[in-house]
Short mmCIF file of C-alpha atoms in Angstrom, two decimals:
data_model
loop_
_atom_site.label_atom_id
_atom_site.label_comp_id
_atom_site.label_asym_id
_atom_site.label_seq_id
_atom_site.Cartn_x
_atom_site.Cartn_y
_atom_site.Cartn_z
CA MET B 1 0.00 0.00 0.00
CA ARG B 2 1.32 3.42 -0.92
CA ARG B 3 1.91 5.78 1.95
CA ARG B 4 0.47 9.27 2.22
CA VAL B 5 2.92 12.09 1.52
CA VAL B 6 2.64 15.56 2.98
CA ILE B 7 4.55 18.83 2.74
CA THR B 8 6.12 20.13 5.94
CA GLY B 9 8.40 22.88 4.67
CA VAL B 10 8.81 25.24 1.74
CA GLY B 11 11.60 27.59 0.70
CA ALA B 12 11.75 30.02 -2.18
CA VAL B 13 14.15 32.34 -3.92
CA ALA B 14 11.85 33.88 -6.49
CA PRO B 15 11.90 36.88 -8.76
CA GLY B 16 11.26 39.85 -6.48
CA ALA B 17 11.07 37.71 -3.35
CA LEU B 18 13.60 36.25 -0.98
CA GLY B 19 11.71 33.74 1.10
CA VAL B 20 8.23 32.27 1.02
CA SER B 21 6.59 35.01 3.05
CA ALA B 22 7.58 37.69 0.52
CA PHE B 23 6.69 35.38 -2.35
CA ARG B 24 3.21 34.76 -0.91
CA ASP B 25 2.65 38.48 -0.35
CA ASN B 26 3.67 39.27 -3.91
CA LEU B 27 1.28 36.68 -5.30
CA ARG B 28 -1.59 37.85 -3.13
CA HIS B 29 -1.07 41.51 -4.02
CA GLY B 30 -0.19 40.96 -7.65
CA THR B 31 3.30 42.41 -7.22
CA SER B 32 5.51 41.54 -10.15
CA GLY B 33 9.10 40.32 -9.83
CA ILE B 34 9.87 41.17 -13.44
CA VAL B 35 12.28 44.03 -14.11
CA ARG B 36 14.33 45.50 -16.93
CA ALA B 37 17.53 43.44 -17.29
CA PRO B 38 20.40 45.71 -18.43
CA GLU B 39 22.54 42.71 -19.36
CA LEU B 40 19.97 41.59 -21.93
CA GLU B 41 19.90 45.10 -23.37
CA SER B 42 23.67 45.27 -23.65
CA LEU B 43 23.76 41.88 -25.34
CA ARG B 44 21.13 43.08 -27.82
CA PHE B 45 18.54 40.52 -26.83
CA HIS B 46 15.13 40.74 -28.44
CA CYS B 47 13.74 40.31 -24.89
CA ARG B 48 14.83 42.98 -22.40
CA ASP B 49 13.04 41.92 -19.22
CA ALA B 50 13.60 39.12 -16.73
CA GLY B 51 12.37 37.75 -13.43
CA LEU B 52 15.33 38.40 -11.14
CA PRO B 53 15.58 37.30 -7.50
CA PRO B 54 16.92 39.84 -5.01
CA THR B 55 20.62 39.75 -4.12
CA VAL B 56 21.24 36.70 -1.97
CA ASP B 57 24.76 37.21 -0.60
CA GLU B 58 23.80 38.62 2.80
CA ALA B 59 21.04 36.07 3.37
CA LEU B 60 23.41 33.27 2.42
CA ALA B 61 26.06 34.56 4.84
CA ARG B 62 23.45 34.61 7.62
CA ALA B 63 22.19 31.12 6.80
CA LEU B 64 25.39 29.18 6.22
CA ARG B 65 28.93 28.96 7.54
CA PRO B 66 31.83 30.08 5.29
CA ASP B 67 32.85 26.48 4.59
CA GLN B 68 29.28 25.60 3.57
CA ARG B 69 29.04 28.40 1.03
CA PHE B 70 32.64 28.29 -0.22
CA GLY B 71 32.88 28.03 -4.00
CA THR B 72 29.18 28.35 -4.72
CA ASN B 73 27.84 29.99 -7.85
CA GLY B 74 24.50 31.71 -8.41
CA VAL B 75 22.33 28.66 -8.99
CA MET B 76 23.84 26.87 -5.98
CA ALA B 77 23.26 29.92 -3.79
CA PHE B 78 19.59 30.05 -4.80
CA ALA B 79 19.17 26.35 -4.07
CA LEU B 80 21.02 26.47 -0.74
CA LEU B 81 18.93 29.37 0.51
CA ALA B 82 15.63 27.81 -0.54
CA ALA B 83 16.60 24.47 1.00
CA HIS B 84 17.72 26.16 4.21
CA GLU B 85 14.36 27.91 4.54
CA ALA B 86 12.38 24.75 3.78
CA ALA B 87 14.39 22.57 6.16
CA LYS B 88 14.13 25.16 8.91
CA GLN B 89 10.36 25.37 8.58
CA ALA B 90 10.06 21.59 8.57
CA GLY B 91 12.20 21.41 11.69
CA LEU B 92 14.72 19.06 10.13
CA ARG B 93 17.70 18.61 12.38
CA ALA B 94 20.75 20.76 11.86
CA ALA B 95 22.61 17.64 10.81
CA ALA B 96 25.70 19.57 9.80
CA ASP B 97 26.50 19.76 13.47
CA GLU B 98 26.06 16.04 13.92
CA GLU B 99 28.49 13.34 13.01
CA THR B 100 26.07 10.95 11.33
CA ALA B 101 23.89 11.36 8.24
CA ASP B 102 20.15 10.77 8.34
CA PRO B 103 19.59 7.59 6.30
CA ASP B 104 15.88 8.30 5.97
CA ALA B 105 16.23 11.76 4.41
CA GLY B 106 17.30 12.64 0.88
CA ILE B 107 16.84 15.09 -1.96
CA VAL B 108 15.80 15.25 -5.60
CA LEU B 109 16.65 18.73 -6.82
CA GLY B 110 16.69 19.38 -10.52
CA THR B 111 17.90 22.07 -12.86
CA GLY B 112 17.52 22.85 -16.52
CA ALA B 113 20.82 24.53 -17.35
CA GLY B 114 22.70 24.02 -14.07
CA GLY B 115 25.93 25.94 -13.78
CA LEU B 116 26.14 27.17 -17.34
CA GLU B 117 27.45 30.53 -16.10
CA THR B 118 30.41 28.73 -14.55
CA VAL B 119 31.14 26.94 -17.80
CA VAL B 120 31.00 30.19 -19.75
CA HIS B 121 32.98 32.38 -17.37
CA ASP B 122 35.42 29.93 -15.77
CA VAL B 123 35.73 26.49 -17.40
CA GLY B 124 35.81 27.74 -20.99
CA PRO B 125 38.34 30.59 -20.71
CA LEU B 126 40.66 28.90 -18.20
CA THR B 127 40.70 25.60 -20.06
CA ALA B 128 41.30 27.30 -23.39
CA ALA B 129 44.23 29.13 -21.79
CA GLY B 130 45.64 25.90 -20.39
CA ARG B 131 45.21 27.15 -16.82
CA MET B 132 43.30 24.17 -15.39
CA ARG B 133 44.97 24.53 -12.02
CA ARG B 134 43.14 27.80 -11.45
CA LEU B 135 39.74 26.10 -11.74
CA GLY B 136 39.96 24.99 -8.10
CA SER B 137 38.36 21.98 -6.44
CA THR B 138 34.75 23.22 -6.53
CA ILE B 139 34.62 23.70 -10.28
CA VAL B 140 33.01 20.33 -11.01
CA GLU B 141 30.18 20.70 -8.51
CA ARG B 142 29.51 24.20 -9.83
CA PHE B 143 28.48 22.87 -13.22
CA MET B 144 27.44 19.27 -12.64
CA PRO B 145 23.61 19.17 -12.53
CA SER B 146 23.65 17.37 -9.19
CA GLY B 147 25.95 19.99 -7.64
CA PRO B 148 23.21 21.93 -5.81
CA ALA B 149 21.61 18.73 -4.50
CA ALA B 150 24.96 17.37 -3.36
CA ARG B 151 25.95 20.60 -1.59
CA ILE B 152 22.59 20.71 0.24
CA ALA B 153 22.96 17.07 1.20
CA GLY B 154 26.30 17.88 2.77
CA VAL B 155 24.89 20.81 4.72
CA LEU B 156 21.90 18.86 6.01
CA GLY B 157 23.53 15.46 6.33
CA LEU B 158 21.11 13.70 3.98
CA GLY B 159 21.93 10.01 3.86
CA ASN B 160 19.23 8.71 1.52
CA ARG B 161 18.85 9.32 -2.22
CA VAL B 162 20.73 12.44 -3.36
CA SER B 163 20.13 13.14 -7.03
CA ALA B 164 19.21 15.66 -9.68
CA ASN B 165 16.66 15.33 -12.42
CA SER B 166 16.64 17.38 -15.58
CA SER B 167 13.61 17.56 -17.83
CA ALA B 168 13.77 21.07 -19.17
CA CYS B 169 10.87 23.20 -17.91
CA ALA B 170 9.12 20.16 -16.38
CA THR B 171 12.06 19.64 -14.02
CA GLY B 172 10.67 21.19 -10.82
CA THR B 173 7.33 19.41 -10.92
CA GLU B 174 8.98 16.16 -11.98
CA ALA B 175 11.32 16.34 -8.95
CA ILE B 176 8.31 16.58 -6.65
CA VAL B 177 6.66 13.54 -8.25
CA LEU B 178 9.90 11.54 -8.06
CA ALA B 179 10.49 12.42 -4.42
CA ALA B 180 6.86 11.81 -3.43
CA ASP B 181 6.95 8.39 -5.10
CA TRP B 182 10.21 7.60 -3.31
CA ILE B 183 8.53 8.25 0.02
CA ALA B 184 5.18 6.68 -0.89
CA SER B 185 6.91 3.45 -1.85
CA GLY B 186 8.80 3.31 1.43
CA HIS B 187 12.34 4.16 0.33
CA ALA B 188 12.63 7.27 2.50
CA GLU B 189 10.76 9.19 5.19
CA ARG B 190 11.73 12.72 4.25
CA MET B 191 12.82 14.15 0.91
CA LEU B 192 13.67 17.66 -0.16
CA ALA B 193 12.39 18.22 -3.67
CA GLY B 194 12.34 21.03 -6.17
CA GLY B 195 14.25 22.87 -8.81
CA CYS B 196 16.79 25.63 -9.29
CA GLU B 197 17.87 27.80 -12.16
CA GLY B 198 20.52 30.47 -12.39
CA VAL B 199 20.18 33.89 -13.92
CA SER B 200 22.04 33.38 -17.16
CA ALA B 201 21.79 35.25 -20.42
CA TYR B 202 23.71 32.34 -21.94
CA ALA B 203 20.97 29.89 -20.97
CA TRP B 204 18.33 32.23 -22.35
CA ALA B 205 20.04 33.21 -25.61
CA GLY B 206 18.79 30.24 -27.63
CA PHE B 207 15.18 30.95 -26.66
CA ASP B 208 15.66 34.57 -27.67
CA GLY B 209 17.05 33.44 -31.00
CA MET B 210 13.95 31.33 -31.57
CA ARG B 211 11.83 34.39 -30.73
CA LEU B 212 10.15 32.50 -27.89
CA MET B 213 10.81 35.26 -25.36
CA ALA B 214 8.69 38.34 -24.78
CA THR B 215 9.34 41.62 -26.49
CA PRO B 216 9.40 44.79 -24.35
CA HIS B 217 5.91 46.10 -23.59
CA PRO B 218 5.12 49.82 -23.83
CA ASP B 219 3.85 49.75 -20.24
CA GLY B 220 7.19 48.53 -18.93
CA PRO B 221 8.79 45.31 -17.68
CA THR B 222 5.96 44.27 -15.35
CA ALA B 223 3.62 44.19 -18.35
CA SER B 224 5.79 42.01 -20.55
CA ALA B 225 4.67 38.61 -19.21
CA ARG B 226 1.20 38.08 -20.63
CA PRO B 227 0.07 34.45 -20.33
CA LEU B 228 -3.48 33.74 -21.55
CA SER B 229 -3.60 37.11 -23.29
CA ALA B 230 -4.62 37.83 -26.83
CA ASP B 231 -1.39 39.80 -27.19
CA ALA B 232 0.96 37.34 -25.48
CA ALA B 233 4.33 37.65 -27.17
CA GLY B 234 6.50 35.01 -25.55
CA PHE B 235 7.78 34.16 -22.09
CA VAL B 236 9.89 36.27 -19.78
CA PRO B 237 12.97 34.36 -18.54
CA ALA B 238 13.67 34.11 -14.83
CA GLY B 239 15.92 32.52 -12.24
CA GLY B 240 15.38 31.22 -8.75
CA ALA B 241 14.83 28.10 -6.69
CA GLY B 242 11.97 26.38 -4.97
CA VAL B 243 12.43 23.58 -2.44
CA LEU B 244 9.75 21.62 -0.60
CA VAL B 245 10.20 19.18 2.26
CA LEU B 246 8.08 16.12 1.51
CA GLU B 247 7.48 13.64 4.25
CA SER B 248 5.50 10.52 4.97
CA LEU B 249 2.47 11.40 7.01
CA ALA B 250 3.64 8.89 9.61
CA SER B 251 7.01 10.65 9.92
CA ALA B 252 5.42 14.10 10.15
CA ARG B 253 3.09 12.89 12.89
CA ALA B 254 5.87 11.13 14.77
CA ARG B 255 7.99 14.30 14.71
CA GLY B 256 5.07 16.57 15.50
CA ALA B 257 5.79 18.55 12.34
CA ALA B 258 3.17 21.01 11.11
CA VAL B 259 1.71 19.83 7.81
CA LEU B 260 1.21 22.49 5.14
CA ALA B 261 -0.54 20.43 2.44
CA GLU B 262 -0.85 16.90 1.13
CA ILE B 263 0.35 15.58 -2.20
CA LEU B 264 -2.63 13.57 -3.38
CA GLY B 265 -1.00 12.36 -6.59
CA GLY B 266 1.15 13.13 -9.56
CA ALA B 267 2.32 11.87 -12.89
CA ILE B 268 5.23 12.12 -15.31
CA GLY B 269 4.92 11.47 -19.02
CA SER B 270 5.85 12.36 -22.55
CA GLY B 271 4.07 12.76 -25.84
CA GLY B 272 6.95 10.92 -27.48
CA GLN B 273 7.22 13.71 -30.05
CA ARG B 274 4.27 12.21 -31.91
CA GLY B 275 0.81 13.55 -32.66
CA GLY B 276 1.97 17.14 -33.04
CA GLY B 277 4.54 16.94 -30.29
CA THR B 278 8.11 17.92 -31.19
CA MET B 279 11.34 18.70 -29.41
CA THR B 280 10.07 22.23 -28.83
CA ALA B 281 6.28 21.78 -28.61
CA PRO B 282 4.16 19.50 -26.47
CA SER B 283 1.78 16.96 -27.90
CA GLY B 284 -1.78 17.72 -26.78
CA GLU B 285 -2.43 14.03 -26.29
CA GLY B 286 0.72 13.64 -24.19
CA VAL B 287 -0.30 16.53 -21.96
CA ARG B 288 -3.85 15.19 -21.57
CA ARG B 289 -2.54 11.75 -20.69
CA CYS B 290 -0.20 13.13 -18.04
CA LEU B 291 -2.92 15.27 -16.48
CA SER B 292 -5.41 12.39 -16.50
CA ARG B 293 -2.91 10.08 -14.82
CA ALA B 294 -2.19 12.69 -12.17
CA PHE B 295 -5.91 13.08 -11.41
CA GLU B 296 -6.35 9.31 -11.36
CA SER B 297 -3.42 8.79 -8.99
CA ALA B 298 -4.91 11.46 -6.73
CA GLY B 299 -8.17 9.53 -6.51
CA ALA B 300 -10.01 11.74 -8.98
CA PRO B 301 -10.87 14.51 -6.54
CA ARG B 302 -12.77 17.64 -7.51
CA ILE B 303 -10.15 20.15 -8.67
CA ASP B 304 -10.87 23.64 -7.35
CA GLY B 305 -8.06 25.48 -9.05
CA ILE B 306 -5.38 25.05 -11.71
CA ASN B 307 -1.92 26.56 -11.62
CA GLY B 308 -1.01 26.09 -15.26
CA HIS B 309 2.32 25.99 -17.04
CA LEU B 310 1.04 28.95 -19.12
CA THR B 311 4.17 30.71 -20.27
CA GLY B 312 2.73 33.42 -22.51
CA THR B 313 3.15 31.73 -25.87
CA MET B 314 0.75 30.35 -28.44
CA ALA B 315 0.79 27.08 -26.51
CA ASP B 316 -1.32 28.56 -23.68
CA ALA B 317 -4.68 28.02 -25.39
CA ARG B 318 -3.73 24.47 -26.32
CA GLU B 319 -2.71 23.77 -22.74
CA VAL B 320 -6.06 25.00 -21.42
CA ALA B 321 -7.85 22.77 -23.91
CA ALA B 322 -5.87 19.81 -22.56
CA TRP B 323 -6.87 20.66 -18.97
CA GLN B 324 -10.51 20.83 -20.11
CA ASP B 325 -10.28 17.47 -21.83
CA ALA B 326 -8.50 15.80 -18.95
CA LEU B 327 -11.02 17.11 -16.43
CA ARG B 328 -13.94 16.46 -18.78
CA SER B 329 -15.09 19.83 -17.66
CA ALA B 330 -17.84 22.01 -19.11
CA PRO B 331 -16.90 25.72 -19.35
CA GLU B 332 -19.31 26.68 -16.57
CA SER B 333 -17.75 24.18 -14.17
CA PHE B 334 -14.12 24.73 -15.17
CA PRO B 335 -11.88 25.27 -12.10
CA LEU B 336 -10.26 28.60 -11.37
CA LEU B 337 -7.19 29.06 -13.56
CA GLN B 338 -4.05 31.11 -12.96
CA ALA B 339 -0.65 31.79 -14.51
CA THR B 340 2.02 32.46 -11.87
CA LYS B 341 4.46 33.24 -14.68
CA SER B 342 2.54 36.47 -15.32
CA LEU B 343 4.10 37.71 -12.05
CA ILE B 344 7.52 36.04 -11.89
CA GLY B 345 8.34 34.99 -15.44
CA HIS B 346 9.51 31.53 -16.40
CA ALA B 347 12.21 30.11 -14.12
CA MET B 348 12.48 26.98 -16.28
CA GLY B 349 13.91 24.17 -14.12
CA ALA B 350 12.74 25.97 -10.99
CA ALA B 351 9.32 26.96 -12.35
CA GLY B 352 7.36 23.89 -11.30
CA ALA B 353 8.74 23.97 -7.77
CA LEU B 354 8.00 27.68 -7.34
CA GLU B 355 4.49 27.10 -8.68
CA ALA B 356 3.95 24.18 -6.31
CA ILE B 357 4.99 26.48 -3.47
CA ALA B 358 2.56 29.08 -4.79
CA CYS B 359 -0.15 26.41 -4.52
CA VAL B 360 0.86 25.52 -0.95
CA CYS B 361 0.75 29.22 -0.01
CA GLN B 362 -2.68 29.69 -1.52
CA LEU B 363 -4.17 26.55 0.04
CA GLY B 364 -2.83 27.59 3.42
CA ALA B 365 -3.67 31.30 3.31
CA GLY B 366 -7.03 31.04 1.55
CA PHE B 367 -6.56 32.96 -1.66
CA PHE B 368 -6.20 32.41 -5.39
CA HIS B 369 -3.88 34.88 -7.08
CA GLY B 370 -4.91 36.60 -10.26
CA THR B 371 -3.21 36.45 -13.62
CA ALA B 372 -1.53 39.76 -14.32
CA ASN B 373 -1.64 41.76 -17.55
CA LEU B 374 -4.80 40.09 -18.72
CA GLU B 375 -6.56 43.02 -20.34
CA ARG B 376 -7.74 40.99 -23.31
CA LEU B 377 -8.18 37.24 -23.00
CA HIS B 378 -6.98 35.00 -25.83
CA PRO B 379 -9.98 34.60 -28.16
CA GLU B 380 -9.96 30.80 -27.80
CA LEU B 381 -10.36 31.20 -24.02
CA GLU B 382 -13.19 33.71 -23.84
CA HIS B 383 -15.68 31.01 -22.86
CA LEU B 384 -13.63 30.49 -19.67
CA ALA B 385 -13.38 34.16 -18.69
CA ALA B 386 -15.33 33.62 -15.46
CA ALA B 387 -12.73 31.09 -14.29
CA ILE B 388 -9.70 33.33 -14.84
CA PRO B 389 -9.46 36.09 -12.21
CA THR B 390 -7.18 39.04 -12.89
CA SER B 391 -6.76 39.89 -9.22
CA SER B 392 -6.60 37.84 -6.06
CA LEU B 393 -9.69 36.16 -4.70
CA ASP B 394 -10.09 35.39 -1.02
CA VAL B 395 -11.26 31.82 -1.25
CA ASP B 396 -10.65 28.61 0.67
CA LEU B 397 -9.78 25.98 -1.88
CA GLU B 398 -9.58 22.27 -1.16
CA THR B 399 -7.46 21.12 -4.10
CA LEU B 400 -5.08 22.68 -6.60
CA ALA B 401 -3.47 21.03 -9.60
CA SER B 402 -0.21 22.23 -11.11
CA ALA B 403 1.62 21.07 -14.22
CA SER B 404 4.79 21.78 -16.14
CA PHE B 405 5.76 20.97 -19.71
CA GLY B 406 9.18 21.10 -21.28
CA PHE B 407 11.34 20.85 -24.37
CA GLY B 408 11.51 17.23 -25.41
CA ASP B 409 7.69 16.93 -25.16
CA VAL B 410 7.99 16.03 -21.47
CA ASN B 411 5.28 16.59 -18.89
CA ALA B 412 4.72 16.43 -15.15
CA ALA B 413 1.69 17.20 -12.98
CA ILE B 414 0.75 17.15 -9.31
CA VAL B 415 -2.45 17.47 -7.28
CA LEU B 416 -2.24 19.13 -3.85
CA ARG B 417 -4.82 19.21 -1.09
CA ARG B 418 -5.25 21.71 1.73
CA TRP B 419 -4.32 20.07 5.01
CA THR B 420 -7.25 19.50 7.32
CA ASP B 421 -5.59 16.99 9.66
CA GLN B 422 -7.49 14.07 8.17
CA MET V 1 54.80 41.80 8.45
CA THR V 2 55.75 40.06 11.65
CA GLN V 3 55.35 36.33 12.03
CA THR V 4 52.32 36.92 14.28
CA GLU V 5 50.71 39.20 11.72
CA ARG V 6 51.35 36.59 9.05
CA LEU V 7 49.68 33.94 11.17
CA VAL V 8 46.63 36.17 11.65
CA GLU V 9 46.43 36.66 7.88
CA ILE V 10 46.76 32.93 7.26
CA ARG V 11 43.99 32.25 9.76
CA GLN V 12 41.69 34.66 7.94
CA MET V 13 42.61 33.06 4.64
CA LEU V 14 41.70 29.64 6.01
CA ARG V 15 38.33 30.79 7.35
CA PRO V 16 36.29 29.27 4.47
CA PHE V 17 37.91 25.90 5.15
CA VAL V 18 37.18 25.74 8.86
CA ARG V 19 33.88 24.42 10.19
CA ASP V 20 34.04 26.17 13.56
CA ASP V 21 34.90 29.85 13.75
CA ASP V 22 36.01 29.20 17.32
CA ARG V 23 38.72 26.90 16.02
CA LEU V 24 40.31 29.66 13.96
CA GLU V 25 42.21 30.95 16.97
CA GLU V 26 43.56 27.47 17.62
CA ILE V 27 45.28 27.37 14.26
CA GLY V 28 49.03 27.54 14.68
CA PRO V 29 52.15 26.64 12.70
CA THR V 30 51.85 22.97 13.60
CA THR V 31 48.23 22.68 12.43
CA THR V 32 48.08 20.41 9.41
CA LEU V 33 45.84 21.02 6.42
CA GLU V 34 44.47 17.53 6.88
CA ALA V 35 43.36 18.44 10.41
CA LEU V 36 41.44 21.37 8.92
CA GLY V 37 39.58 18.98 6.62
CA VAL V 38 41.54 20.02 3.52
CA ASP V 39 42.05 16.81 1.57
CA SER V 40 44.47 16.44 -1.33
CA ALA V 41 41.85 17.56 -3.90
CA ARG V 42 41.20 20.77 -2.00
CA VAL V 43 44.81 21.83 -1.45
CA ILE V 44 44.50 23.75 -4.69
CA ASP V 45 41.80 25.96 -3.10
CA VAL V 46 44.20 26.86 -0.30
CA VAL V 47 46.91 27.62 -2.85
CA LEU V 48 44.61 29.84 -4.93
CA SER V 49 43.46 31.70 -1.80
CA PHE V 50 47.09 32.13 -0.75
CA GLU V 51 48.13 33.48 -4.13
CA GLU V 52 45.25 35.92 -4.18
CA ARG V 53 45.74 37.15 -0.62
CA PHE V 54 49.52 37.52 -0.68
CA SER V 55 50.11 38.13 -4.39
CA ARG V 56 52.71 35.42 -4.22
CA PRO V 57 52.64 32.64 -6.85
CA VAL V 58 53.02 29.10 -5.55
CA THR V 59 54.95 26.69 -7.74
CA GLN V 60 53.88 23.12 -8.42
CA GLU V 61 56.76 21.90 -6.30
CA GLU V 62 55.83 24.13 -3.37
CA GLU V 63 52.22 23.04 -3.64
CA SER V 64 53.07 19.37 -3.51
CA SER V 65 55.00 19.82 -0.28
CA LEU V 66 52.30 21.81 1.54
CA GLU V 67 51.25 19.96 4.66
CA SER V 68 50.89 22.46 7.47
CA VAL V 69 50.39 26.10 8.35
CA ALA V 70 54.13 26.30 8.91
CA ASP V 71 54.63 25.47 5.24
CA LEU V 72 52.35 28.35 4.28
CA LEU V 73 54.19 30.72 6.60
CA ALA V 74 57.50 29.62 5.09
CA LEU V 75 56.30 30.68 1.66
CA LEU V 76 56.18 34.25 2.99
CA ASP V 77 59.80 34.32 4.12
#
């Protein structure tokens, strides 16, 4: 029998928000974390705006000892801070001060591009100059995809599975499904799960070249992310990290940990680049199948709200159609729908984790954030206008579903339930 | 710089390698890098920090014979 899995901690480094409390407030009040990015301007990007987290140096120095943060790069710093916040909220032991690792606790923390900045600025130039000695001992962990997970495991003394997944923009949600399954099947009691992504023009350049990123909007950077809109013009890139502490319900109860939400179910899948799916576009059938499997694994509960992938491209309307099909929902009974990326941009490998945290915040605090910049709904979505608020609603929701889709026609979805101690 | 001042500088340089700040003051010439948790793969980090802090290049030969704080101090003679 599969065990119940709950969430006992969350940590976020999000565009415009350091920490979950600030992130929650921004969502509730519709405060955007998207700003003008001078680096993109100087590099002559088509897109000029980005979702940038606040500076993390001081917070990192407060959270970790010098030896724990030595040799970290941007993406590792984001991940370490988010993990520190999540672990602290969950009340996980400060294992760094203990001599033994916790064999029942692990981590699955993914990334899309990992330490690409390190490769560009350090590995490339120093290797080309034959100066390998100057790379130092931390160079490998700074670009290996499992570097952030491994560094966190060392700080927290995680002695169970320590790994990184990478499934493009589905990474964060996929990590949560993998970690939840690991616990549900009895391999671990506690798992940190999530995703991280650095702020890197080099990681974003290819998307800009494909004209998949948003053009500057006359109303300024906060108006450039326009998911679900008739005038959506591409996604706004972002960086950050989201980490959740997942735990068996039995472990949470035994430790007396406060439960924030329950993971009712989840699924991972692919369209196999068939039926319209390609390396760069999801197959509608693949998305529907993944969503249906997630609902089924959750016990087919009523879904009160959807936190969609919804990046601000032409794929938004197709995604909503897939949600409708998977839920077999008539327009008048379609759940509330939101696009968190309208406020923070698209943090790629971190996106799904940040959006899962957004769901946890909303279930716990009783609100459903609005989708920003939605002056004119996409014409194919007008029949769902009543389900798509443009500002926050104060509403106690029971269940929220969230999904992420990525290059390679890969998909992941989760269903979360508000915790009612039952 | 006196020998004492050099030792203070070396201690500060080694700060990112030491788990307990309290132990920094205990670092003396006889302290080995191994005792600080600096294994053979990480000696290069100490060397790079040394070169940056003291603007003094460390040769391959000098690096391979680094075992203790005394060896680092000797490089400043």
